Amino acid sequence: MNGYSGQTLIVNLTKKTIETKPTDMELAKKYIGGIGLAMRLVYDYIEAGVDPLSPNNPLILATGPVGGTMWPTAGNGHVFAAKSPLTNTIGESKAHGFFGAELKRAGYDVVIILGKSDKPVYLWIDDDSVQLMDATFLWGKTPLETEERIKKELGDSNIRVASIGPAGEKLVRIAAIINEISRACGRCGMGTVMGSKNMKAIAVRGSGDVTIADVEGFLDFCKVFYERAKGPKTRKYRTLGTAENILTHNKIGSLPTRNFTNATFEGAEKVSGEYISERFVDNIVACGGCPMRCEHVAVVSDGAYKGSIARMEYESVWAFGPNCGIDNIEGVIKAIELCNVYGMDTISCGVIVGFAMDCFENKILTKKDTDGIELKFGNTEAMIKIIKMMGERTGLGDILAEGVKRAAEKIGKGSDKLANHIKGLEMTGYDVRGLKTAALGYAVSFRGADHNRHGAYGFDVGGQVNRFIVEKGRGVLVKKREDFYTIIDSFILCKFSRGLYQNDHEDAAKLYRILTGFDMTTEDMRKAGERISNYARIFNIREGFTRKDDTVPIKSMTTPVPEDCVAKGAVVKQKEIDFLLDEYYEIRGWTKEGVPTIEKLKELDMEEFIKVVKPKIAATPTGGSKRKSGR
Amino acid sequence: MVTTRKKFISADPKKCVGCQICEYVCALEKDKVFNPLKSRIRTVRLYPKNLALACRLCEDAPCGTACPRKAVEQAPETGVILIDDEKCDGCGWCIEACEFGAITLHPESKVVVCCDLCDGEPVCVEWCPEEALELTTTDVLAQKARISATKKLFQATVETKS
């Protein structure tokens, strides 16, 4: 088979059974692969209302049709999908590196992991030979130690490993699944789901060929993209890396600082991409098959955090830097390294630390709660201690490990007003008070607070719209981006290469034809992108999510930007959210309550979900409450 | 004197990012498949350092000397390692003899494979996005090293003066 390997692996940890079956190609064509196919398959293995940490939540690993090829920035990715223990929505998280290509060469499009093992295990996929291995000796080990020990036990240093760290074992809800030291399926607590199954890791060795339909066509198209990859669209990733965003956002007042209180940071210079590149970046490395190579590896060469090594990305640097009021970049590097050690999402972790600091500053938490730690903004040492406490679930860390939403519920005292999350997933580094298109993207993102589902900040930061107001047209912008981002994550391409797809779905459809040999028009591809977005919405609706969940954090709606800067006074108002949602739902062909209509489902060949939306539409016969709101 | 001008593929450790594109294009060129395991050039990643390795065309190549079946021989003019698929039975003595891991057993044919420089136009050099690979000679590498060392010396002198 071309583009797909054609095989799906099903592992039942409760029954200790392993079987393969042909990949459902009808579903693969409709949902492409990657997050599309993986999220869709979750539906087939889960009932509504299942506890995400129970054995009844499937964990689904998938590659995509471009996997195992040298397509620029792609071919090396993999995704995990399951119901998220942070949000109870559909959860998905992808990573690049080398693991995905290895899995594809081993011959699998999808690996479905069901049930729960009675003792720690890891899955060993060696082409056609698949076994569950005892992982008792790996329990408590970091992802890096796990990877090294598995390679040693199996006697091959080229084996690829994706594993959880101590945080995943302890069911810290922000746990990640980490591959190749620094690559993480970080968001949505996929590592927590793996931990809940008593599963430590997946090790893969694949020796098979990856075949595609049109090799000559592939090479020609590949050359076009290699040239584009050397151009201006990828300059940032190739030079300073995403950390360049620190100063960009600081300048325009969209750099969330001190737990989203301020929108500029006086210490930005000292945690900027420029500063890091000049002083700390030891090397820039690539994922498999990528001509852009963006991984800026920073090393601390002396001082208190000597020897710390971590990959520098804007989100991670922002989360522990500006967001915690910290301008000590060495401490930030240490914090990121600790997340790789415990196996936690850097974004969620930084937002939770920022939240705890905000609580301390507001006397909601005192030294009694923090074991004597002076948990103030800007205190690097305190941040490091709290991260360790979270990774180990000790003291206050045990509460924080539940994620910011649940932690606020436990702490009480109005701390929910300081908890920056949407649907339970921690916010990312964009201050939506001064980025109103992004505010819509964040509000409707199906996995909770997330910039990677829409990239709508691009319109705001790039100046294509007036970012301080809401107006007609934002819904279209967000929808279009969302429906292409679902395609990017389903192939699986790297988001950093999104600018190379000048013709969005047209380029994607052509690539799909080259890879698979299947018919796929631009319109089909557009429909596939929209179908994946709608599917995710339907999953969430079945779990009880409604219009009221499509919002932004309370703090962004109650705290206008206080300091003197271009964004001073900016805030998101409820009527603005309502205005944005009304237009967005309408453009999506959804009801006023945000439920996909039966006509829309028919248009997208999704008739099997009519039974989910029908009762929701029937419940609001008028088509939802009337909202008349403007700017 | 001719032997010192033998061309081989050299990777600059300062430039190599470990992306494997050389592996992908090599396997595509030689075997028409996407499979780095079938590449004649291989990358090594020792995080965060990387290097691609291919045959260095050694003088009196130890792989050739090691072969008990005369299946591995060196072309006298170019120095390229020639493998006789009929004679090779995959015993692996040449693999043990090579200090660079530049000769490997093909996973399917079970005979050894080695870089043949693609008739003088190596695809890996053509595709390397970092220009880390080049088809070069030990003479050229030595020249470069001398120039770089001299530059460093003058740089140091300038800095001491200022």
PDB file of N, CA, C and O in Angstrom, chain A residues 68-70 98 101 105 158 181-182 206-210 212 215 218-219 223 226 282-291 293 295 297 309, chain B residues 13-21 24-25 28 31-38 42-43 45 47-50 107-108 126-131:
ATOM      1  N   GLY A  68       7.597   8.579   7.479  1.00  0.00           N
ATOM      2  CA  GLY A  68       8.639   7.713   6.948  1.00  0.00           C
ATOM      3  C   GLY A  68       9.231   8.180   5.632  1.00  0.00           C
ATOM      4  O   GLY A  68      10.104   7.517   5.082  1.00  0.00           O
ATOM      5  N   THR A  69       8.733   9.308   5.119  1.00  0.00           N
ATOM      6  CA  THR A  69       9.352   9.877   3.920  1.00  0.00           C
ATOM      7  C   THR A  69      10.218  11.063   4.336  1.00  0.00           C
ATOM      8  O   THR A  69      10.236  11.450   5.491  1.00  0.00           O
ATOM      9  N   MET A  70      10.922  11.648   3.351  1.00  0.00           N
ATOM     10  CA  MET A  70      11.774  12.794   3.658  1.00  0.00           C
ATOM     11  C   MET A  70      11.077  14.102   3.321  1.00  0.00           C
ATOM     12  O   MET A  70      11.731  15.104   3.054  1.00  0.00           O
ATOM     13  N   PHE A  98      12.116  11.351  15.692  1.00  0.00           N
ATOM     14  CA  PHE A  98      12.439  10.179  14.872  1.00  0.00           C
ATOM     15  C   PHE A  98      11.495   9.013  15.118  1.00  0.00           C
ATOM     16  O   PHE A  98      11.458   8.062  14.363  1.00  0.00           O
ATOM     17  N   ALA A 101       8.669   8.066  12.313  1.00  0.00           N
ATOM     18  CA  ALA A 101       9.170   7.417  11.102  1.00  0.00           C
ATOM     19  C   ALA A 101       9.506   5.951  11.381  1.00  0.00           C
ATOM     20  O   ALA A 101       9.252   5.076  10.557  1.00  0.00           O
ATOM     21  N   ARG A 105       7.974   2.629   9.575  1.00  0.00           N
ATOM     22  CA  ARG A 105       8.811   1.581   8.965  1.00  0.00           C
ATOM     23  C   ARG A 105       8.534   0.206   9.580  1.00  0.00           C
ATOM     24  O   ARG A 105       8.706  -0.815   8.944  1.00  0.00           O
ATOM     25  N   ASN A 158      19.777   2.106  18.086  1.00  0.00           N
ATOM     26  CA  ASN A 158      18.942   2.815  17.106  1.00  0.00           C
ATOM     27  C   ASN A 158      17.443   2.671  17.368  1.00  0.00           C
ATOM     28  O   ASN A 158      16.633   3.195  16.623  1.00  0.00           O
ATOM     29  N   ILE A 181      14.771  12.693  24.147  1.00  0.00           N
ATOM     30  CA  ILE A 181      15.185  13.649  25.184  1.00  0.00           C
ATOM     31  C   ILE A 181      14.277  14.864  25.326  1.00  0.00           C
ATOM     32  O   ILE A 181      13.814  15.184  26.408  1.00  0.00           O
ATOM     33  N   SER A 182      14.033  15.554  24.214  1.00  0.00           N
ATOM     34  CA  SER A 182      13.400  16.867  24.339  1.00  0.00           C
ATOM     35  C   SER A 182      12.137  17.027  23.515  1.00  0.00           C
ATOM     36  O   SER A 182      11.568  18.094  23.445  1.00  0.00           O
ATOM     37  N   GLY A 206      11.902  -0.333  13.310  1.00  0.00           N
ATOM     38  CA  GLY A 206      11.240  -0.636  12.042  1.00  0.00           C
ATOM     39  C   GLY A 206      12.264  -0.741  10.928  1.00  0.00           C
ATOM     40  O   GLY A 206      13.055   0.173  10.734  1.00  0.00           O
ATOM     41  N   SER A 207      12.240  -1.833  10.205  1.00  0.00           N
ATOM     42  CA  SER A 207      13.243  -2.000   9.156  1.00  0.00           C
ATOM     43  C   SER A 207      12.637  -2.000   7.760  1.00  0.00           C
ATOM     44  O   SER A 207      13.355  -2.067   6.775  1.00  0.00           O
ATOM     45  N   GLY A 208      11.331  -1.894   7.695  1.00  0.00           N
ATOM     46  CA  GLY A 208      10.675  -1.998   6.389  1.00  0.00           C
ATOM     47  C   GLY A 208      10.796  -0.735   5.547  1.00  0.00           C
ATOM     48  O   GLY A 208      11.131   0.342   6.038  1.00  0.00           O
ATOM     49  N   ASP A 209      10.518  -0.879   4.255  1.00  0.00           N
ATOM     50  CA  ASP A 209      10.512   0.276   3.358  1.00  0.00           C
ATOM     51  C   ASP A 209       9.180   0.990   3.476  1.00  0.00           C
ATOM     52  O   ASP A 209       8.152   0.361   3.708  1.00  0.00           O
ATOM     53  N   VAL A 210       9.230   2.293   3.292  1.00  0.00           N
ATOM     54  CA  VAL A 210       7.993   3.055   3.208  1.00  0.00           C
ATOM     55  C   VAL A 210       7.761   3.339   1.730  1.00  0.00           C
ATOM     56  O   VAL A 210       8.656   3.852   1.047  1.00  0.00           O
ATOM     57  N   ILE A 212       5.499   4.922  -1.530  1.00  0.00           N
ATOM     58  CA  ILE A 212       4.511   5.931  -1.919  1.00  0.00           C
ATOM     59  C   ILE A 212       4.166   5.720  -3.388  1.00  0.00           C
ATOM     60  O   ILE A 212       4.850   4.979  -4.098  1.00  0.00           O
ATOM     61  N   VAL A 215       7.040   8.345  -6.822  1.00  0.00           N
ATOM     62  CA  VAL A 215       8.336   8.788  -6.290  1.00  0.00           C
ATOM     63  C   VAL A 215       8.895   9.983  -7.076  1.00  0.00           C
ATOM     64  O   VAL A 215       9.379  10.947  -6.486  1.00  0.00           O
ATOM     65  N   PHE A 218       7.021  12.997  -6.254  1.00  0.00           N
ATOM     66  CA  PHE A 218       7.365  13.369  -4.880  1.00  0.00           C
ATOM     67  C   PHE A 218       8.658  14.178  -4.862  1.00  0.00           C
ATOM     68  O   PHE A 218       8.730  15.251  -4.251  1.00  0.00           O
ATOM     69  N   LEU A 219       9.672  13.688  -5.564  1.00  0.00           N
ATOM     70  CA  LEU A 219      10.967  14.375  -5.550  1.00  0.00           C
ATOM     71  C   LEU A 219      10.861  15.775  -6.165  1.00  0.00           C
ATOM     72  O   LEU A 219      11.450  16.728  -5.655  1.00  0.00           O
ATOM     73  N   LYS A 223      11.459  19.171  -4.011  1.00  0.00           N
ATOM     74  CA  LYS A 223      12.453  20.212  -4.310  1.00  0.00           C
ATOM     75  C   LYS A 223      11.843  21.605  -4.217  1.00  0.00           C
ATOM     76  O   LYS A 223      12.470  22.544  -3.734  1.00  0.00           O
ATOM     77  N   TYR A 226      11.669  22.319  -0.594  1.00  0.00           N
ATOM     78  CA  TYR A 226      12.992  22.553  -0.017  1.00  0.00           C
ATOM     79  C   TYR A 226      13.425  23.987  -0.293  1.00  0.00           C
ATOM     80  O   TYR A 226      13.993  24.645   0.574  1.00  0.00           O
ATOM     81  N   ASP A 282      24.119  25.938  22.237  1.00  0.00           N
ATOM     82  CA  ASP A 282      25.318  25.167  21.967  1.00  0.00           C
ATOM     83  C   ASP A 282      25.279  24.581  20.559  1.00  0.00           C
ATOM     84  O   ASP A 282      26.294  24.473  19.894  1.00  0.00           O
ATOM     85  N   ASN A 283      24.096  24.234  20.122  1.00  0.00           N
ATOM     86  CA  ASN A 283      23.965  23.622  18.804  1.00  0.00           C
ATOM     87  C   ASN A 283      22.515  23.729  18.334  1.00  0.00           C
ATOM     88  O   ASN A 283      21.607  23.860  19.146  1.00  0.00           O
ATOM     89  N   ILE A 284      22.344  23.680  17.015  1.00  0.00           N
ATOM     90  CA  ILE A 284      20.991  23.618  16.458  1.00  0.00           C
ATOM     91  C   ILE A 284      20.877  22.282  15.753  1.00  0.00           C
ATOM     92  O   ILE A 284      21.714  21.950  14.928  1.00  0.00           O
ATOM     93  N   VAL A 285      19.874  21.502  16.102  1.00  0.00           N
ATOM     94  CA  VAL A 285      19.765  20.171  15.517  1.00  0.00           C
ATOM     95  C   VAL A 285      18.410  19.987  14.840  1.00  0.00           C
ATOM     96  O   VAL A 285      17.499  20.793  15.019  1.00  0.00           O
ATOM     97  N   ALA A 286      18.320  18.921  14.058  1.00  0.00           N
ATOM     98  CA  ALA A 286      17.122  18.688  13.242  1.00  0.00           C
ATOM     99  C   ALA A 286      16.396  17.426  13.663  1.00  0.00           C
ATOM    100  O   ALA A 286      16.974  16.521  14.249  1.00  0.00           O
ATOM    101  N   CYS A 287      15.117  17.370  13.311  1.00  0.00           N
ATOM    102  CA  CYS A 287      14.370  16.123  13.380  1.00  0.00           C
ATOM    103  C   CYS A 287      14.669  15.359  12.089  1.00  0.00           C
ATOM    104  O   CYS A 287      15.199  15.927  11.141  1.00  0.00           O
ATOM    105  N   GLY A 288      14.272  14.108  12.029  1.00  0.00           N
ATOM    106  CA  GLY A 288      14.526  13.288  10.857  1.00  0.00           C
ATOM    107  C   GLY A 288      13.954  13.907   9.587  1.00  0.00           C
ATOM    108  O   GLY A 288      12.782  14.239   9.541  1.00  0.00           O
ATOM    109  N   GLY A 289      14.798  14.068   8.568  1.00  0.00           N
ATOM    110  CA  GLY A 289      14.348  14.523   7.261  1.00  0.00           C
ATOM    111  C   GLY A 289      14.010  15.994   7.147  1.00  0.00           C
ATOM    112  O   GLY A 289      13.395  16.415   6.172  1.00  0.00           O
ATOM    113  N   CYS A 290      14.403  16.793   8.123  1.00  0.00           N
ATOM    114  CA  CYS A 290      14.000  18.206   8.102  1.00  0.00           C
ATOM    115  C   CYS A 290      15.120  19.143   7.665  1.00  0.00           C
ATOM    116  O   CYS A 290      16.162  19.204   8.294  1.00  0.00           O
ATOM    117  N   PRO A 291      14.905  19.881   6.577  1.00  0.00           N
ATOM    118  CA  PRO A 291      15.922  20.818   6.113  1.00  0.00           C
ATOM    119  C   PRO A 291      15.862  22.165   6.847  1.00  0.00           C
ATOM    120  O   PRO A 291      16.711  23.023   6.615  1.00  0.00           O
ATOM    121  N   ARG A 293      15.695  22.538  10.330  1.00  0.00           N
ATOM    122  CA  ARG A 293      16.315  22.305  11.637  1.00  0.00           C
ATOM    123  C   ARG A 293      16.141  23.507  12.565  1.00  0.00           C
ATOM    124  O   ARG A 293      16.685  24.562  12.372  1.00  0.00           O
ATOM    125  N   GLU A 295      15.811  23.031  16.287  1.00  0.00           N
ATOM    126  CA  GLU A 295      15.965  22.759  17.718  1.00  0.00           C
ATOM    127  C   GLU A 295      17.204  23.444  18.277  1.00  0.00           C
ATOM    128  O   GLU A 295      18.328  22.977  18.108  1.00  0.00           O
ATOM    129  N   VAL A 297      19.479  24.033  21.064  1.00  0.00           N
ATOM    130  CA  VAL A 297      19.791  23.369  22.337  1.00  0.00           C
ATOM    131  C   VAL A 297      20.669  24.287  23.186  1.00  0.00           C
ATOM    132  O   VAL A 297      21.784  24.638  22.795  1.00  0.00           O
ATOM    133  N   ILE A 309      20.512  21.428  30.432  1.00  0.00           N
ATOM    134  CA  ILE A 309      20.452  21.428  28.976  1.00  0.00           C
ATOM    135  C   ILE A 309      18.990  21.296  28.565  1.00  0.00           C
ATOM    136  O   ILE A 309      18.255  20.495  29.125  1.00  0.00           O
TER     137      ILE A 309
ATOM    138  N   PRO B  13      31.429  18.540  11.071  1.00  0.00           N
ATOM    139  CA  PRO B  13      30.668  18.362  12.329  1.00  0.00           C
ATOM    140  C   PRO B  13      30.068  19.668  12.840  1.00  0.00           C
ATOM    141  O   PRO B  13      29.099  19.655  13.594  1.00  0.00           O
ATOM    142  N   LYS B  14      30.635  20.792  12.404  1.00  0.00           N
ATOM    143  CA  LYS B  14      30.083  22.078  12.846  1.00  0.00           C
ATOM    144  C   LYS B  14      28.782  22.393  12.117  1.00  0.00           C
ATOM    145  O   LYS B  14      27.979  23.192  12.570  1.00  0.00           O
ATOM    146  N   LYS B  15      28.619  21.799  10.941  1.00  0.00           N
ATOM    147  CA  LYS B  15      27.426  22.113  10.143  1.00  0.00           C
ATOM    148  C   LYS B  15      26.354  21.026  10.206  1.00  0.00           C
ATOM    149  O   LYS B  15      25.172  21.317  10.054  1.00  0.00           O
ATOM    150  N   CYS B  16      26.758  19.790  10.383  1.00  0.00           N
ATOM    151  CA  CYS B  16      25.796  18.679  10.334  1.00  0.00           C
ATOM    152  C   CYS B  16      24.777  18.803  11.470  1.00  0.00           C
ATOM    153  O   CYS B  16      25.147  19.007  12.623  1.00  0.00           O
ATOM    154  N   VAL B  17      23.487  18.702  11.117  1.00  0.00           N
ATOM    155  CA  VAL B  17      22.426  18.816  12.119  1.00  0.00           C
ATOM    156  C   VAL B  17      21.731  17.475  12.377  1.00  0.00           C
ATOM    157  O   VAL B  17      20.742  17.403  13.092  1.00  0.00           O
ATOM    158  N   GLY B  18      22.240  16.429  11.755  1.00  0.00           N
ATOM    159  CA  GLY B  18      21.690  15.087  12.001  1.00  0.00           C
ATOM    160  C   GLY B  18      20.318  14.851  11.416  1.00  0.00           C
ATOM    161  O   GLY B  18      19.543  14.058  11.932  1.00  0.00           O
ATOM    162  N   CYS B  19      20.000  15.514  10.310  1.00  0.00           N
ATOM    163  CA  CYS B  19      18.634  15.465   9.773  1.00  0.00           C
ATOM    164  C   CYS B  19      18.323  14.207   8.983  1.00  0.00           C
ATOM    165  O   CYS B  19      17.166  13.969   8.650  1.00  0.00           O
ATOM    166  N   GLN B  20      19.319  13.439   8.618  1.00  0.00           N
ATOM    167  CA  GLN B  20      19.094  12.181   7.884  1.00  0.00           C
ATOM    168  C   GLN B  20      18.685  12.346   6.430  1.00  0.00           C
ATOM    169  O   GLN B  20      18.352  11.361   5.777  1.00  0.00           O
ATOM    170  N   ILE B  21      18.680  13.563   5.927  1.00  0.00           N
ATOM    171  CA  ILE B  21      18.264  13.721   4.531  1.00  0.00           C
ATOM    172  C   ILE B  21      19.230  12.967   3.616  1.00  0.00           C
ATOM    173  O   ILE B  21      18.823  12.349   2.630  1.00  0.00           O
ATOM    174  N   TYR B  24      18.075   9.407   3.542  1.00  0.00           N
ATOM    175  CA  TYR B  24      16.875   9.226   2.732  1.00  0.00           C
ATOM    176  C   TYR B  24      17.186   9.262   1.232  1.00  0.00           C
ATOM    177  O   TYR B  24      16.748   8.402   0.476  1.00  0.00           O
ATOM    178  N   VAL B  25      17.973  10.259   0.796  1.00  0.00           N
ATOM    179  CA  VAL B  25      18.206  10.367  -0.649  1.00  0.00           C
ATOM    180  C   VAL B  25      19.122   9.261  -1.147  1.00  0.00           C
ATOM    181  O   VAL B  25      18.986   8.800  -2.281  1.00  0.00           O
ATOM    182  N   LEU B  28      17.024   6.216  -1.580  1.00  0.00           N
ATOM    183  CA  LEU B  28      16.154   6.425  -2.733  1.00  0.00           C
ATOM    184  C   LEU B  28      16.926   6.226  -4.030  1.00  0.00           C
ATOM    185  O   LEU B  28      16.452   5.588  -4.979  1.00  0.00           O
ATOM    186  N   ASP B  31      18.230   2.239  -3.859  1.00  0.00           N
ATOM    187  CA  ASP B  31      17.245   1.171  -3.723  1.00  0.00           C
ATOM    188  C   ASP B  31      15.826   1.591  -4.095  1.00  0.00           C
ATOM    189  O   ASP B  31      14.907   0.780  -4.028  1.00  0.00           O
ATOM    190  N   LYS B  32      15.657   2.861  -4.446  1.00  0.00           N
ATOM    191  CA  LYS B  32      14.337   3.387  -4.830  1.00  0.00           C
ATOM    192  C   LYS B  32      13.293   3.234  -3.723  1.00  0.00           C
ATOM    193  O   LYS B  32      12.119   3.011  -3.994  1.00  0.00           O
ATOM    194  N   VAL B  33      13.731   3.315  -2.470  1.00  0.00           N
ATOM    195  CA  VAL B  33      12.766   3.230  -1.364  1.00  0.00           C
ATOM    196  C   VAL B  33      13.104   4.270  -0.289  1.00  0.00           C
ATOM    197  O   VAL B  33      14.226   4.790  -0.247  1.00  0.00           O
ATOM    198  N   PHE B  34      12.118   4.562   0.555  1.00  0.00           N
ATOM    199  CA  PHE B  34      12.364   5.419   1.714  1.00  0.00           C
ATOM    200  C   PHE B  34      12.749   4.504   2.866  1.00  0.00           C
ATOM    201  O   PHE B  34      11.905   3.822   3.438  1.00  0.00           O
ATOM    202  N   ASN B  35      14.006   4.431   3.157  1.00  0.00           N
ATOM    203  CA  ASN B  35      14.459   3.592   4.256  1.00  0.00           C
ATOM    204  C   ASN B  35      15.920   3.881   4.602  1.00  0.00           C
ATOM    205  O   ASN B  35      16.833   3.381   3.941  1.00  0.00           O
ATOM    206  N   PRO B  36      16.154   4.691   5.618  1.00  0.00           N
ATOM    207  CA  PRO B  36      17.520   5.073   5.991  1.00  0.00           C
ATOM    208  C   PRO B  36      18.437   3.884   6.259  1.00  0.00           C
ATOM    209  O   PRO B  36      19.653   3.995   6.126  1.00  0.00           O
ATOM    210  N   LEU B  37      17.849   2.738   6.612  1.00  0.00           N
ATOM    211  CA  LEU B  37      18.679   1.554   6.896  1.00  0.00           C
ATOM    212  C   LEU B  37      19.420   1.079   5.648  1.00  0.00           C
ATOM    213  O   LEU B  37      20.412   0.374   5.733  1.00  0.00           O
ATOM    214  N   LYS B  38      18.925   1.478   4.490  1.00  0.00           N
ATOM    215  CA  LYS B  38      19.543   1.031   3.242  1.00  0.00           C
ATOM    216  C   LYS B  38      20.496   2.082   2.683  1.00  0.00           C
ATOM    217  O   LYS B  38      20.967   1.962   1.553  1.00  0.00           O
ATOM    218  N   ARG B  42      25.573   7.163   6.812  1.00  0.00           N
ATOM    219  CA  ARG B  42      24.733   7.064   8.000  1.00  0.00           C
ATOM    220  C   ARG B  42      25.035   8.201   8.975  1.00  0.00           C
ATOM    221  O   ARG B  42      26.164   8.644   9.096  1.00  0.00           O
ATOM    222  N   THR B  43      23.986   8.647   9.663  1.00  0.00           N
ATOM    223  CA  THR B  43      24.171   9.728  10.624  1.00  0.00           C
ATOM    224  C   THR B  43      24.257   9.168  12.041  1.00  0.00           C
ATOM    225  O   THR B  43      23.653   8.146  12.351  1.00  0.00           O
ATOM    226  N   ARG B  45      23.853  10.550  16.037  1.00  0.00           N
ATOM    227  CA  ARG B  45      23.435  11.677  16.878  1.00  0.00           C
ATOM    228  C   ARG B  45      23.838  11.404  18.315  1.00  0.00           C
ATOM    229  O   ARG B  45      23.390  10.442  18.922  1.00  0.00           O
ATOM    230  N   TYR B  47      23.386  13.600  21.180  1.00  0.00           N
ATOM    231  CA  TYR B  47      22.718  14.854  21.521  1.00  0.00           C
ATOM    232  C   TYR B  47      23.602  15.788  22.341  1.00  0.00           C
ATOM    233  O   TYR B  47      24.128  15.375  23.349  1.00  0.00           O
ATOM    234  N   PRO B  48      23.816  17.043  21.944  1.00  0.00           N
ATOM    235  CA  PRO B  48      23.244  17.656  20.744  1.00  0.00           C
ATOM    236  C   PRO B  48      24.203  17.664  19.549  1.00  0.00           C
ATOM    237  O   PRO B  48      24.045  18.492  18.659  1.00  0.00           O
ATOM    238  N   LYS B  49      25.197  16.801  19.515  1.00  0.00           N
ATOM    239  CA  LYS B  49      26.131  16.791  18.388  1.00  0.00           C
ATOM    240  C   LYS B  49      25.742  15.734  17.353  1.00  0.00           C
ATOM    241  O   LYS B  49      25.183  14.698  17.715  1.00  0.00           O
ATOM    242  N   ASN B  50      26.096  16.011  16.109  1.00  0.00           N
ATOM    243  CA  ASN B  50      25.699  15.126  15.021  1.00  0.00           C
ATOM    244  C   ASN B  50      26.797  14.992  13.987  1.00  0.00           C
ATOM    245  O   ASN B  50      27.566  15.932  13.768  1.00  0.00           O
ATOM    246  N   PRO B 107      20.003  -4.805   4.674  1.00  0.00           N
ATOM    247  CA  PRO B 107      19.044  -5.613   5.435  1.00  0.00           C
ATOM    248  C   PRO B 107      18.326  -6.676   4.607  1.00  0.00           C
ATOM    249  O   PRO B 107      17.874  -7.673   5.162  1.00  0.00           O
ATOM    250  N   GLU B 108      18.215  -6.492   3.316  1.00  0.00           N
ATOM    251  CA  GLU B 108      17.497  -7.488   2.517  1.00  0.00           C
ATOM    252  C   GLU B 108      18.412  -8.411   1.729  1.00  0.00           C
ATOM    253  O   GLU B 108      18.307  -9.628   1.806  1.00  0.00           O
ATOM    254  N   GLU B 126      24.367  16.783  -2.971  1.00  0.00           N
ATOM    255  CA  GLU B 126      23.428  17.659  -3.680  1.00  0.00           C
ATOM    256  C   GLU B 126      22.265  18.088  -2.783  1.00  0.00           C
ATOM    257  O   GLU B 126      21.831  19.232  -2.812  1.00  0.00           O
ATOM    258  N   TRP B 127      21.769  17.159  -1.945  1.00  0.00           N
ATOM    259  CA  TRP B 127      20.566  17.445  -1.157  1.00  0.00           C
ATOM    260  C   TRP B 127      20.857  18.033   0.225  1.00  0.00           C
ATOM    261  O   TRP B 127      19.970  18.608   0.846  1.00  0.00           O
ATOM    262  N   CYS B 128      22.047  17.887   0.736  1.00  0.00           N
ATOM    263  CA  CYS B 128      22.314  18.323   2.121  1.00  0.00           C
ATOM    264  C   CYS B 128      21.916  19.791   2.313  1.00  0.00           C
ATOM    265  O   CYS B 128      22.482  20.677   1.688  1.00  0.00           O
ATOM    266  N   PRO B 129      20.921  20.045   3.175  1.00  0.00           N
ATOM    267  CA  PRO B 129      20.406  21.412   3.299  1.00  0.00           C
ATOM    268  C   PRO B 129      21.370  22.342   4.030  1.00  0.00           C
ATOM    269  O   PRO B 129      21.235  23.559   3.954  1.00  0.00           O
ATOM    270  N   GLU B 130      22.337  21.777   4.733  1.00  0.00           N
ATOM    271  CA  GLU B 130      23.261  22.594   5.520  1.00  0.00           C
ATOM    272  C   GLU B 130      24.603  22.785   4.817  1.00  0.00           C
ATOM    273  O   GLU B 130      25.511  23.391   5.372  1.00  0.00           O
ATOM    274  N   GLU B 131      24.716  22.207   3.626  1.00  0.00           N
ATOM    275  CA  GLU B 131      26.000  22.191   2.926  1.00  0.00           C
ATOM    276  C   GLU B 131      27.098  21.660   3.846  1.00  0.00           C
ATOM    277  O   GLU B 131      28.228  22.147   3.856  1.00  0.00           O
TER     278      GLU B 131
END
